Coordinates of C-alpha atoms in Angstrom, one line a residue:
M13 CA 0.0 0.0 0.0
S14 CA 1.4 3.4 -1.0
G15 CA 0.7 6.8 0.3
T16 CA 1.7 9.1 3.2
S17 CA 1.2 8.0 6.7
E18 CA -0.9 10.1 9.0
G19 CA 0.9 8.8 12.1
P20 CA 3.7 10.5 14.1
V21 CA 6.9 11.2 12.4
P22 CA 9.7 8.8 13.5
R23 CA 12.3 10.5 15.8
A24 CA 15.1 9.8 13.3
A25 CA 13.3 11.7 10.7
Q26 CA 12.8 14.8 12.9
G27 CA 14.7 18.0 12.3
P28 CA 17.3 19.8 14.5
G29 CA 14.8 20.7 17.1
A30 CA 13.5 17.2 17.5
G31 CA 12.7 16.0 21.0
R32 CA 12.8 19.4 22.6
P33 CA 9.7 20.7 24.4
E34 CA 7.9 23.3 22.4
V35 CA 8.5 26.8 23.7
T36 CA 5.1 28.5 24.2
Q37 CA 4.1 32.0 25.1
R38 CA 3.1 30.7 28.5
D39 CA 6.7 29.5 29.3
Q40 CA 8.1 33.0 28.6
R41 CA 5.8 35.0 30.8
R42 CA 6.3 35.6 34.6
P43 CA 5.0 33.1 37.2
D44 CA 1.3 33.5 37.8
L45 CA -0.1 34.9 41.0
S46 CA -0.3 31.5 42.7
E47 CA 3.4 30.8 42.0
L48 CA 4.3 34.2 43.4
R49 CA 2.3 33.5 46.5
D50 CA 4.2 30.3 47.0
Y51 CA 7.6 32.1 46.6
R52 CA 6.6 34.7 49.1
A53 CA 5.4 32.2 51.6
A54 CA 8.7 30.3 51.3
F55 CA 10.6 33.5 51.6
A56 CA 8.7 34.6 54.7
A57 CA 9.0 31.2 56.4
A58 CA 12.7 30.7 55.6
A59 CA 15.0 30.2 58.7
L60 CA 17.7 32.3 57.0
P61 CA 17.3 36.0 57.7
M62 CA 16.7 37.7 54.3
A63 CA 15.4 40.9 52.7
V64 CA 14.6 42.1 49.3
V65 CA 16.3 45.5 48.8
D66 CA 15.7 48.1 46.0
L67 CA 18.4 49.8 44.1
R68 CA 18.3 52.8 46.5
G69 CA 19.4 50.4 49.3
Q70 CA 16.1 50.4 51.1
I71 CA 14.4 47.3 52.4
V72 CA 11.4 46.4 50.3
R73 CA 10.4 43.1 52.0
P74 CA 12.1 41.5 55.0
N75 CA 11.3 38.0 56.1
D76 CA 10.3 37.0 59.6
A77 CA 13.8 35.5 60.4
L78 CA 15.4 38.9 59.8
G79 CA 12.9 40.6 62.1
G80 CA 13.6 38.0 64.8
L81 CA 17.4 38.5 64.4
L82 CA 17.2 42.3 64.8
G83 CA 14.4 42.2 67.4
A84 CA 11.9 44.2 65.3
D85 CA 8.6 43.7 63.6
P86 CA 9.4 42.8 60.0
A87 CA 6.8 45.2 58.7
A88 CA 8.6 48.0 60.5
L89 CA 11.9 47.2 58.7
A90 CA 10.5 48.0 55.3
G91 CA 11.8 51.3 53.9
Q92 CA 14.9 51.3 56.2
P93 CA 18.4 51.4 54.8
A94 CA 19.7 47.9 54.7
A95 CA 23.3 49.0 55.1
D96 CA 22.6 50.6 58.4
L97 CA 20.9 47.5 59.8
V98 CA 23.7 45.1 59.0
G99 CA 26.8 47.3 59.2
L100 CA 27.6 47.6 55.5
S101 CA 28.5 51.3 55.9
S102 CA 31.0 50.8 58.7
D103 CA 34.1 50.8 56.5
G104 CA 34.8 52.4 53.1
A105 CA 35.8 49.3 51.2
T106 CA 32.6 47.4 52.1
W107 CA 30.4 50.5 51.4
R108 CA 31.9 50.9 47.9
A109 CA 31.5 47.2 47.1
Y110 CA 27.8 47.3 48.3
N111 CA 27.0 50.3 46.0
E112 CA 28.7 48.5 43.1
V113 CA 26.3 45.6 43.5
L114 CA 23.3 48.0 43.7
R115 CA 24.5 49.6 40.4
G116 CA 25.0 46.3 38.7
T117 CA 28.7 46.6 38.3
R118 CA 29.6 43.9 40.8
P119 CA 28.1 40.4 40.8
R120 CA 28.2 39.8 44.6
L121 CA 29.2 41.1 48.0
R122 CA 30.1 38.8 50.9
C123 CA 31.5 40.0 54.2
T124 CA 31.6 39.2 57.8
R125 CA 30.1 41.6 60.3
R126 CA 29.7 41.7 64.1
L127 CA 26.1 42.3 64.8
K128 CA 24.0 42.4 68.0
H129 CA 21.3 39.8 68.3
A130 CA 17.8 40.7 69.6
D131 CA 18.6 38.9 72.9
G132 CA 21.7 41.1 73.4
R133 CA 24.4 38.6 72.6
P134 CA 27.0 39.5 70.0
L135 CA 26.6 37.7 66.7
W136 CA 29.2 37.1 63.9
A137 CA 27.3 37.0 60.7
E138 CA 28.2 36.5 57.0
V139 CA 26.2 39.1 55.0
T140 CA 25.7 38.3 51.3
V141 CA 24.1 40.7 48.7
V142 CA 23.3 39.4 45.2
P143 CA 21.2 40.8 42.3
M144 CA 17.8 39.2 41.8
G145 CA 17.4 38.0 38.3
D146 CA 19.9 38.5 35.4
P147 CA 22.2 41.4 36.1
A148 CA 22.8 41.8 32.4
A149 CA 19.0 42.4 31.9
G150 CA 19.0 45.1 34.5
A151 CA 17.8 43.5 37.8
D152 CA 15.8 46.0 39.8
R153 CA 16.2 44.3 43.2
V154 CA 18.9 42.7 45.3
L155 CA 18.6 39.9 47.8
L156 CA 20.3 40.4 51.2
S157 CA 20.9 37.4 53.4
V158 CA 22.5 37.1 56.9
A159 CA 24.0 33.8 58.1
D160 CA 25.1 33.1 61.6
V161 CA 28.8 32.0 61.4
G162 CA 29.5 32.4 65.1
E163 CA 30.4 28.7 65.7
R164 CA 32.5 28.6 62.5
R165 CA 34.4 31.7 63.5
E166 CA 34.9 30.4 67.1
L167 CA 36.4 27.2 65.7
S168 CA 38.6 29.3 63.3
E169 CA 39.8 31.4 66.3
R170 CA 40.5 28.3 68.3
L171 CA 42.5 26.8 65.5
R172 CA 44.4 30.1 65.0
H173 CA 45.2 30.2 68.7
L174 CA 46.6 26.7 68.5
R175 CA 48.7 27.7 65.5
T176 CA 50.0 30.9 67.0
H177 CA 50.5 30.0 70.7
D178 CA 52.9 27.8 72.5
P179 CA 51.2 24.8 74.2
V180 CA 53.6 24.7 77.2
T181 CA 53.7 28.3 78.2
R182 CA 50.4 29.6 76.6
L183 CA 52.5 32.5 75.2
P184 CA 52.4 33.7 71.6
N185 CA 54.8 31.6 69.5
R186 CA 57.4 32.7 67.0
A187 CA 54.9 33.0 64.1
L188 CA 52.6 35.4 66.0
F189 CA 55.6 37.3 67.5
L190 CA 57.0 38.0 64.0
E191 CA 53.5 38.9 62.8
R192 CA 53.1 41.4 65.6
L193 CA 56.6 42.7 65.1
A194 CA 55.9 43.4 61.4
A195 CA 52.6 45.0 62.2
A196 CA 54.3 47.2 64.8
L197 CA 56.9 48.4 62.3
E198 CA 54.2 49.3 59.8
T199 CA 52.0 51.2 62.3
T200 CA 54.7 52.8 64.5
A201 CA 55.5 55.9 62.6
P202 CA 57.4 59.0 64.0
R203 CA 55.0 61.6 65.3
E204 CA 55.4 65.3 66.1
S205 CA 55.7 66.0 69.8
P206 CA 55.3 69.4 71.5
R207 CA 58.5 68.7 73.4
A208 CA 60.4 67.0 70.6
G209 CA 64.0 67.8 70.6
D210 CA 64.2 69.4 74.1
G211 CA 65.3 66.2 75.8
T212 CA 62.2 66.0 78.0
G213 CA 59.6 64.4 75.8
P214 CA 59.7 60.7 74.9
P215 CA 60.9 59.9 71.4
H216 CA 58.2 58.4 69.2
G217 CA 58.4 56.0 66.3
R218 CA 60.9 53.6 68.1
I219 CA 60.8 49.9 68.8
G220 CA 62.6 47.6 71.1
L221 CA 63.3 43.9 71.7
C222 CA 64.6 41.9 74.6
Y223 CA 65.7 38.5 73.3
L224 CA 66.8 36.0 75.9
D225 CA 67.5 32.4 76.6
I226 CA 67.7 30.5 79.9
D227 CA 71.2 29.8 81.2
G228 CA 71.3 26.3 82.7
F229 CA 68.0 25.1 81.2
Q230 CA 69.6 22.1 79.4
A231 CA 71.0 20.9 82.7
V232 CA 67.5 20.9 84.2
N233 CA 66.2 18.9 81.3
D234 CA 69.0 16.4 81.5
T235 CA 68.9 15.9 85.3
L236 CA 65.3 16.4 86.2
G237 CA 63.5 15.4 83.0
H238 CA 61.5 17.2 80.3
H239 CA 58.3 17.3 82.4
T240 CA 60.1 19.4 85.0
G241 CA 61.8 21.4 82.2
D242 CA 58.3 22.3 80.8
R243 CA 57.1 23.4 84.2
L244 CA 60.2 25.6 84.5
L245 CA 59.4 27.2 81.1
A246 CA 55.9 27.9 82.2
A247 CA 57.1 29.5 85.4
V248 CA 59.6 31.6 83.5
A249 CA 56.8 32.7 81.2
G250 CA 54.8 33.8 84.2
R251 CA 57.7 36.0 85.5
L252 CA 58.4 37.5 82.1
T253 CA 54.7 38.4 81.8
E254 CA 54.8 40.1 85.2
C255 CA 57.9 42.1 84.2
A256 CA 56.2 43.1 80.9
E257 CA 53.0 44.2 82.6
T258 CA 54.8 46.2 85.2
G259 CA 57.2 47.8 82.7
G260 CA 54.5 48.5 80.0
H261 CA 53.4 52.0 79.5
R262 CA 50.4 50.8 77.6
A263 CA 47.4 48.8 78.8
G264 CA 48.3 45.2 78.7
G265 CA 52.0 45.8 78.8
H266 CA 54.4 44.4 76.2
L267 CA 54.1 41.3 74.1
V268 CA 56.0 38.3 75.6
A269 CA 56.5 35.3 73.3
R270 CA 58.3 31.9 73.4
L271 CA 60.3 31.6 70.2
G272 CA 61.2 28.0 70.7
G273 CA 63.3 25.8 73.1
D274 CA 64.4 28.1 76.0
E275 CA 64.3 31.3 73.9
F276 CA 61.9 34.1 74.8
A277 CA 61.4 37.6 73.5
I278 CA 59.7 40.8 74.7
L279 CA 58.4 43.3 72.1
V280 CA 58.3 46.9 73.2
E281 CA 56.2 48.8 70.7
D282 CA 56.6 52.6 70.5
S283 CA 59.6 52.5 72.8
S284 CA 60.5 55.6 74.8
G285 CA 64.2 55.0 74.4
T286 CA 67.2 52.8 75.4
G287 CA 66.6 53.5 79.1
Q288 CA 63.2 51.8 79.0
L289 CA 64.7 48.7 77.4
T290 CA 67.7 48.4 79.7
E291 CA 65.5 48.9 82.7
L292 CA 63.2 46.1 81.5
A293 CA 66.2 43.8 80.9
R294 CA 67.4 44.5 84.5
S295 CA 64.0 43.6 85.9
V296 CA 63.9 40.4 83.8
L297 CA 67.3 39.4 84.9
A298 CA 66.5 40.0 88.6
A299 CA 63.2 38.1 88.3
L300 CA 64.7 35.0 86.7
Q301 CA 67.6 34.9 89.2
R302 CA 65.2 34.2 92.0
P303 CA 64.9 30.4 92.6
F304 CA 62.0 28.5 91.1
E305 CA 60.0 25.8 92.9
V306 CA 59.0 23.2 90.3
S307 CA 57.9 19.6 90.7
G308 CA 59.2 19.5 94.2
H309 CA 62.6 20.8 93.2
R310 CA 64.3 24.1 93.9
V311 CA 65.8 25.2 90.6
S312 CA 68.1 28.2 90.1
V313 CA 68.7 29.5 86.6
S314 CA 69.6 32.8 85.0
A315 CA 69.3 34.4 81.6
S316 CA 71.4 36.0 78.9
I317 CA 69.6 38.9 77.3
G318 CA 70.2 40.7 74.0
V319 CA 68.7 44.2 73.9
V320 CA 68.0 46.1 70.7
E321 CA 66.3 49.6 70.5
R322 CA 66.1 51.7 67.4
S323 CA 63.9 53.9 65.2
S324 CA 61.2 52.0 63.4
A325 CA 61.8 54.1 60.3
G326 CA 63.5 52.0 57.7
A327 CA 63.8 49.0 60.1
S328 CA 62.7 45.5 59.1
A329 CA 61.6 42.5 61.2
T330 CA 64.4 40.4 59.8
A331 CA 67.1 43.1 60.6
L332 CA 65.8 43.5 64.2
M333 CA 65.8 39.8 64.8
Q334 CA 69.3 39.4 63.4
A335 CA 70.5 42.2 65.6
A336 CA 68.8 40.7 68.7
D337 CA 70.3 37.3 68.0
T338 CA 73.7 38.8 67.6
T339 CA 73.4 40.7 70.8
L340 CA 72.2 37.6 72.7
Y341 CA 75.3 35.8 71.4
W342 CA 77.4 38.7 72.8
A343 CA 75.7 38.4 76.2
K344 CA 76.5 34.7 76.3
A345 CA 80.1 35.2 75.1
D346 CA 80.7 37.9 77.7
G347 CA 79.9 35.5 80.5
R348 CA 76.1 34.8 80.6
A349 CA 73.7 35.9 83.4
R350 CA 73.8 39.5 81.9
W351 CA 72.1 41.8 79.4
T352 CA 74.0 43.3 76.5
L353 CA 72.9 46.3 74.4
F354 CA 73.4 46.2 70.7
D355 CA 76.6 48.0 69.6
P356 CA 76.8 49.1 66.0
E357 CA 80.6 49.3 66.1
R358 CA 80.9 45.8 67.6
N359 CA 78.5 44.6 65.0
A360 CA 80.5 46.2 62.2
H361 CA 83.6 44.4 63.5
R362 CA 81.6 41.1 63.6
M363 CA 80.4 41.6 60.0
T364 CA 83.9 42.3 58.8
R365 CA 85.2 39.2 60.7
Q366 CA 82.4 37.2 59.1
A367 CA 83.3 38.5 55.7
L368 CA 86.9 37.6 56.2
S369 CA 86.0 34.1 57.5
S370 CA 83.8 33.3 54.5
T371 CA 86.6 34.3 52.0
L372 CA 89.7 33.1 53.9
R373 CA 90.0 29.6 52.5
P374 CA 89.3 30.6 48.8
A375 CA 91.9 33.4 49.3
V376 CA 94.6 30.9 50.1
E377 CA 93.7 29.0 47.0
R378 CA 93.7 32.2 44.9
G379 CA 97.1 33.3 46.2
E380 CA 96.0 36.5 47.8
F381 CA 98.7 36.3 50.5
T382 CA 102.2 37.6 50.5
L383 CA 105.2 37.5 52.9
E384 CA 107.2 40.4 54.3
Y385 CA 110.4 39.8 56.3
Q386 CA 111.7 41.6 59.5
P387 CA 115.4 41.4 60.2
L388 CA 116.8 39.7 63.3
V389 CA 120.0 41.5 64.1
G390 CA 123.0 40.5 66.2
M391 CA 123.2 42.8 69.2
A392 CA 127.0 42.8 69.4
D393 CA 127.7 43.7 65.8
G394 CA 124.5 44.9 64.2
V395 CA 124.7 42.3 61.4
V396 CA 121.5 40.6 60.1
R397 CA 121.5 37.0 61.3
G398 CA 118.1 36.0 60.1
V399 CA 114.5 37.2 59.3
E400 CA 111.1 36.5 60.6
A401 CA 108.5 35.8 57.9
L402 CA 105.2 37.8 58.5
V403 CA 102.2 37.0 56.4
R404 CA 99.9 39.7 54.9
W405 CA 96.6 39.4 53.1
N406 CA 96.0 41.5 50.0
H407 CA 92.2 41.5 50.4
P408 CA 90.4 42.8 47.3
R409 CA 87.9 44.8 49.5
F410 CA 89.7 45.7 52.7
G411 CA 93.3 46.2 51.4
L412 CA 96.5 44.9 53.0
L413 CA 95.6 43.2 56.3
A414 CA 98.0 42.4 59.1
P415 CA 98.2 38.9 60.7
S416 CA 96.2 40.0 63.7
R417 CA 93.2 40.6 61.5
F418 CA 92.9 37.1 60.1
V419 CA 95.2 34.6 61.8
P420 CA 92.8 34.1 64.8
I421 CA 90.0 33.4 62.4
A422 CA 92.2 30.9 60.5
E423 CA 93.0 29.2 63.8
E424 CA 89.4 28.9 64.6
D425 CA 88.2 27.4 61.4
G426 CA 91.3 25.3 60.6
T427 CA 92.4 27.3 57.6
I428 CA 95.7 27.9 59.5
V429 CA 96.9 24.5 58.5
Q430 CA 96.6 25.2 54.8
L431 CA 97.8 28.8 55.2
G432 CA 100.7 27.8 57.5
R433 CA 101.9 25.2 55.0
W434 CA 102.0 27.9 52.2
V435 CA 103.9 30.3 54.5
L436 CA 106.4 27.7 55.5
R437 CA 107.1 26.7 51.8
T438 CA 107.3 30.3 50.6
A439 CA 109.6 31.4 53.4
C440 CA 112.0 28.4 53.0
R441 CA 112.1 28.9 49.2
Q442 CA 113.0 32.6 49.7
A443 CA 115.7 31.8 52.3
R444 CA 117.2 29.3 49.9
R445 CA 117.1 31.9 47.1
W446 CA 119.0 34.4 49.2
Q447 CA 121.6 31.7 50.1
L448 CA 122.1 30.9 46.4
E449 CA 122.3 34.6 45.4
H450 CA 124.9 35.4 48.0
P451 CA 127.1 32.3 48.2
G452 CA 130.0 34.2 49.9
E453 CA 128.0 35.5 52.8
P454 CA 126.7 33.6 55.9
A455 CA 123.3 32.2 55.2
L456 CA 120.3 33.8 56.9
F457 CA 118.1 31.7 59.0
I458 CA 114.3 32.0 58.4
S459 CA 111.9 32.2 61.4
V460 CA 108.3 31.1 60.8
N461 CA 105.3 31.3 63.2
V462 CA 103.5 28.0 63.8
A463 CA 100.0 27.8 65.4
V464 CA 99.3 25.2 68.0
R465 CA 96.5 23.8 65.7
Q466 CA 99.2 23.0 63.2
L467 CA 100.8 20.7 65.8
R468 CA 97.6 19.0 66.5
D469 CA 95.7 18.9 63.2
S470 CA 98.4 18.3 60.6
D471 CA 101.5 16.2 60.1
L472 CA 103.9 19.1 60.6
V473 CA 107.0 16.9 60.8
A474 CA 106.2 15.4 57.3
D475 CA 105.4 18.9 55.9
V476 CA 108.7 20.4 57.2
A477 CA 110.7 17.4 55.9
E478 CA 109.1 17.6 52.5
I479 CA 109.5 21.4 52.2
L480 CA 113.2 21.3 53.3
T481 CA 113.9 18.6 50.7
E482 CA 112.0 20.4 48.0
T483 CA 113.7 23.8 48.6
G484 CA 117.2 22.4 49.6
L485 CA 117.2 24.5 52.7
E486 CA 119.3 23.1 55.6
P487 CA 117.2 22.3 58.7
G488 CA 119.5 24.4 60.9
L489 CA 118.4 27.5 58.9
L490 CA 114.7 27.0 59.8
Q491 CA 113.4 28.3 63.1
L492 CA 109.8 27.7 64.1
E493 CA 108.2 30.1 66.6
L494 CA 105.4 29.1 68.9
T495 CA 103.7 31.2 71.6
E496 CA 104.6 30.5 75.2
S497 CA 100.9 29.6 76.0
A498 CA 101.0 27.0 73.2
V499 CA 104.3 25.5 74.1
M500 CA 104.2 25.5 77.9
G501 CA 101.3 23.1 78.2
S502 CA 102.6 20.8 75.5
S503 CA 102.3 17.1 76.1
G504 CA 101.4 14.0 74.1
R505 CA 101.3 14.5 70.4
P506 CA 102.4 18.2 70.4
L507 CA 105.5 17.4 72.5
R508 CA 106.4 14.5 70.2
V509 CA 106.1 16.8 67.2
L510 CA 108.4 19.4 68.7
Q511 CA 110.9 16.7 69.7
A512 CA 110.9 15.2 66.2
L513 CA 111.4 18.6 64.6
S514 CA 114.3 19.3 67.0
D515 CA 115.9 15.9 66.2
M516 CA 115.7 16.9 62.5
G517 CA 117.8 19.9 63.3
V518 CA 115.1 22.6 63.2
R519 CA 115.3 25.3 65.9
I520 CA 112.3 25.8 68.2
A521 CA 111.7 29.3 69.6
I522 CA 109.2 30.4 72.3
D523 CA 107.6 33.7 71.2
D524 CA 106.4 36.4 73.7
F525 CA 108.2 34.7 76.5
G526 CA 107.5 36.2 79.9
T527 CA 103.8 36.9 79.4
G528 CA 102.2 33.4 79.6
Y529 CA 102.7 30.6 82.0
S530 CA 106.4 31.2 82.5
N531 CA 106.7 27.8 83.9
L532 CA 110.5 27.4 83.9
A533 CA 110.2 23.6 84.6
Y534 CA 109.1 23.2 81.0
L535 CA 112.3 24.7 79.7
S536 CA 114.2 21.6 80.9
R537 CA 111.8 19.3 79.1
L538 CA 111.1 21.0 75.8
P539 CA 113.5 21.0 72.9
V540 CA 113.7 24.8 72.8
S541 CA 116.6 26.7 71.2
V542 CA 115.5 30.3 71.5
L543 CA 113.6 32.6 73.9
K544 CA 112.0 35.7 72.4
L545 CA 111.4 38.2 75.1
D546 CA 108.0 40.0 74.9
G547 CA 108.2 43.6 73.8
S548 CA 106.4 44.8 77.0
F549 CA 109.7 44.3 78.9
V550 CA 111.8 46.1 76.3
R551 CA 109.5 49.1 76.3
G552 CA 110.3 49.6 80.0
F553 CA 113.9 50.4 79.0
R554 CA 113.0 53.7 77.4
Y555 CA 114.2 57.1 78.8
E556 CA 112.5 59.1 76.0
D557 CA 109.5 61.3 76.5
G558 CA 110.5 62.1 80.1
A559 CA 109.7 58.6 81.3
R560 CA 112.2 56.8 83.5
P561 CA 113.0 53.2 82.7
S562 CA 111.6 50.4 84.9
P563 CA 114.4 48.9 87.2
A564 CA 112.1 45.9 87.7
D565 CA 111.9 45.2 83.9
E566 CA 115.6 45.5 83.5
T567 CA 116.2 43.1 86.5
I568 CA 113.7 40.6 85.1
V569 CA 115.2 40.7 81.6
E570 CA 118.7 40.3 83.0
A571 CA 117.6 37.3 85.1
M572 CA 115.8 35.6 82.1
V573 CA 118.8 36.2 79.8
Q574 CA 121.2 34.6 82.4
L575 CA 118.9 31.7 82.9
A576 CA 118.5 31.1 79.2
H577 CA 122.3 31.1 78.6
R578 CA 122.8 28.7 81.5
L579 CA 120.3 26.4 79.7
G580 CA 122.2 26.8 76.4
L581 CA 119.4 28.9 74.8
T582 CA 119.8 32.1 72.8
V583 CA 117.7 35.2 73.5
T584 CA 116.0 37.6 71.1
A585 CA 114.5 40.9 72.3
E586 CA 111.4 42.0 70.4
C587 CA 110.2 45.6 69.8
V588 CA 113.6 47.3 70.0
E589 CA 112.9 50.9 69.0
T590 CA 115.7 53.1 70.2
S591 CA 119.5 52.9 70.4
G592 CA 119.3 53.3 74.2
Q593 CA 117.2 50.2 74.5
A594 CA 119.6 48.4 72.2
E595 CA 122.6 49.4 74.2
R596 CA 121.2 48.2 77.5
L597 CA 120.0 44.9 76.0
R598 CA 123.5 44.3 74.5
R599 CA 125.0 45.0 77.9
I600 CA 122.7 42.6 79.6
G601 CA 123.6 39.9 77.1
C602 CA 120.7 39.6 74.6
D603 CA 121.9 37.8 71.5
T604 CA 119.7 39.3 68.8
G605 CA 117.2 42.1 68.5
Q606 CA 114.2 42.8 66.4
G607 CA 112.2 46.0 66.0
W608 CA 111.8 49.3 64.2
L609 CA 115.3 50.5 65.2
Y610 CA 116.6 48.1 62.6
S611 CA 113.8 47.8 60.1
R612 CA 110.1 47.2 59.7
A613 CA 108.9 44.2 57.9
V614 CA 109.9 44.7 54.3
A615 CA 109.8 43.0 50.9
P616 CA 112.4 40.3 50.2
E617 CA 114.3 42.6 47.8
R618 CA 115.1 45.0 50.7
I619 CA 116.4 42.1 52.8
A620 CA 118.8 41.1 50.0
E621 CA 120.4 44.6 50.3
L622 CA 121.2 44.0 54.0
I623 CA 122.8 40.5 53.7
G624 CA 126.4 40.6 55.0
T625 CA 126.1 44.2 56.1
G626 CA 125.5 45.9 59.4
T627 CA 122.3 47.7 59.7
R628 CA 122.5 51.4 60.5
P629 CA 120.4 52.1 63.6
R630 CA 117.4 54.3 62.8
E631 CA 115.6 56.0 65.7
G632 CA 112.0 54.9 65.6

């Protein structure tokens, strides 16, 4: 049978709009009155406080929940400014954002406000304002809703308190302290004072820190246990808080925090000056020195306190904490149980020392060091017998540095072993060069300073043997100088090293003799060949500048020279500056002299000019 079917068109044969519901005029119109009544009923009965607000910001229709929240008849709220009822006009940023929503230029406003409930209790509420309908089509109403977020906020506050407070002492922790410090630096700005500059009014725009740790706390932990240690920390926190409240010029006193371990800090915002901080430090020190009763034990501790006080202008939290940490280190290094005030000059010296320490080892590898030589002259004839090698550092930033600037640092970090080996090799090579260049003259001996760490941390005997072989210098032309304090306590390995060097033929000299232990019993045990008298004795021989020489110094020097000669030792006098000193030292019996009378430390070329000649005395 042919023809067209009158039945429904199969779905596969339908066009692009197949299967979609037909859009009628009824679907495009607004809800009918019954639907509106349903919406309004739901709105009025909703538990969430809400209100419809017109574009002027006035309430058009509040629900019952909003009336209950504010303690007012909902009908009486109509026509009132919504912003005033829920605090949207309390700050500029929120007020501007609210008006942008009303104008349709902002899609939403959400903020937290502290309101007052109808029953009188405070209420933390999240206020939301959104357009009703499509903003692009020009919505003529906005919906305001108010959600109680008190429990959520309380939980957030509890979590924040746990994150920002120390559980043992209940004090603010490091994170909160640094947050408060940064905020104080931002808000503490210099202000004009009617008495500014007359010395009577307090300076404004300043900030201060007392940074401390507990001396002896580790011993409490080790002997009485961590439980007692925690109780002690809590007791310390209590006393610090008392000091801060007593010394605070603002309500609530100063901020006390535990930064970790046994470290605490007190922040003084808007400090009135150094005097306020030092007085606070004194009170803290006195409070902590009183015994504590914890866990049935009577515990005595003290504190080391670093004090920093400065203008907040240009200061940073990082710089303040670094200064406080440095000053606390000074307090501990100075003997503990004290407070120390930040000293810019001392800090500059520390920074320079730190800069030298960080570049010392690479400087040895880069060859930034050089040697100068100071003559050792025979007192009887004025002829140069030997030279002392003195190392200098050609620092690219600080210029030519004397040994006193960097040798102590090298001894601390161990670089002295590497540097000392370079000095020894360079000095022996130079001594051998002089010997070869002047074969007809008596060879000069070379004297090299050796640090005690070289005796302990390196194979000095092997180094010396290798260098003497490498340079061809005879062992008898090498003299190693050690300070009296290093030599006089020698035993064990250091003593065996000195003995091996002496057996090799190397001469051992004691430098600065007479200022250290001066234990003469050691002279009979140690393989010493030379005593170098400290310059403080020689200076007492001067008649110049109206000063009379010290008879005691001359008697002591004479006795030491006689003793040394009886033991078969030679004596060198350091710091000889005048011909008068030289004459008396010669008369007493000193063998050699060293000092500005003869020559300062000079380059090796200048020493070559003096070989085989008598030095002409120069008044220094």
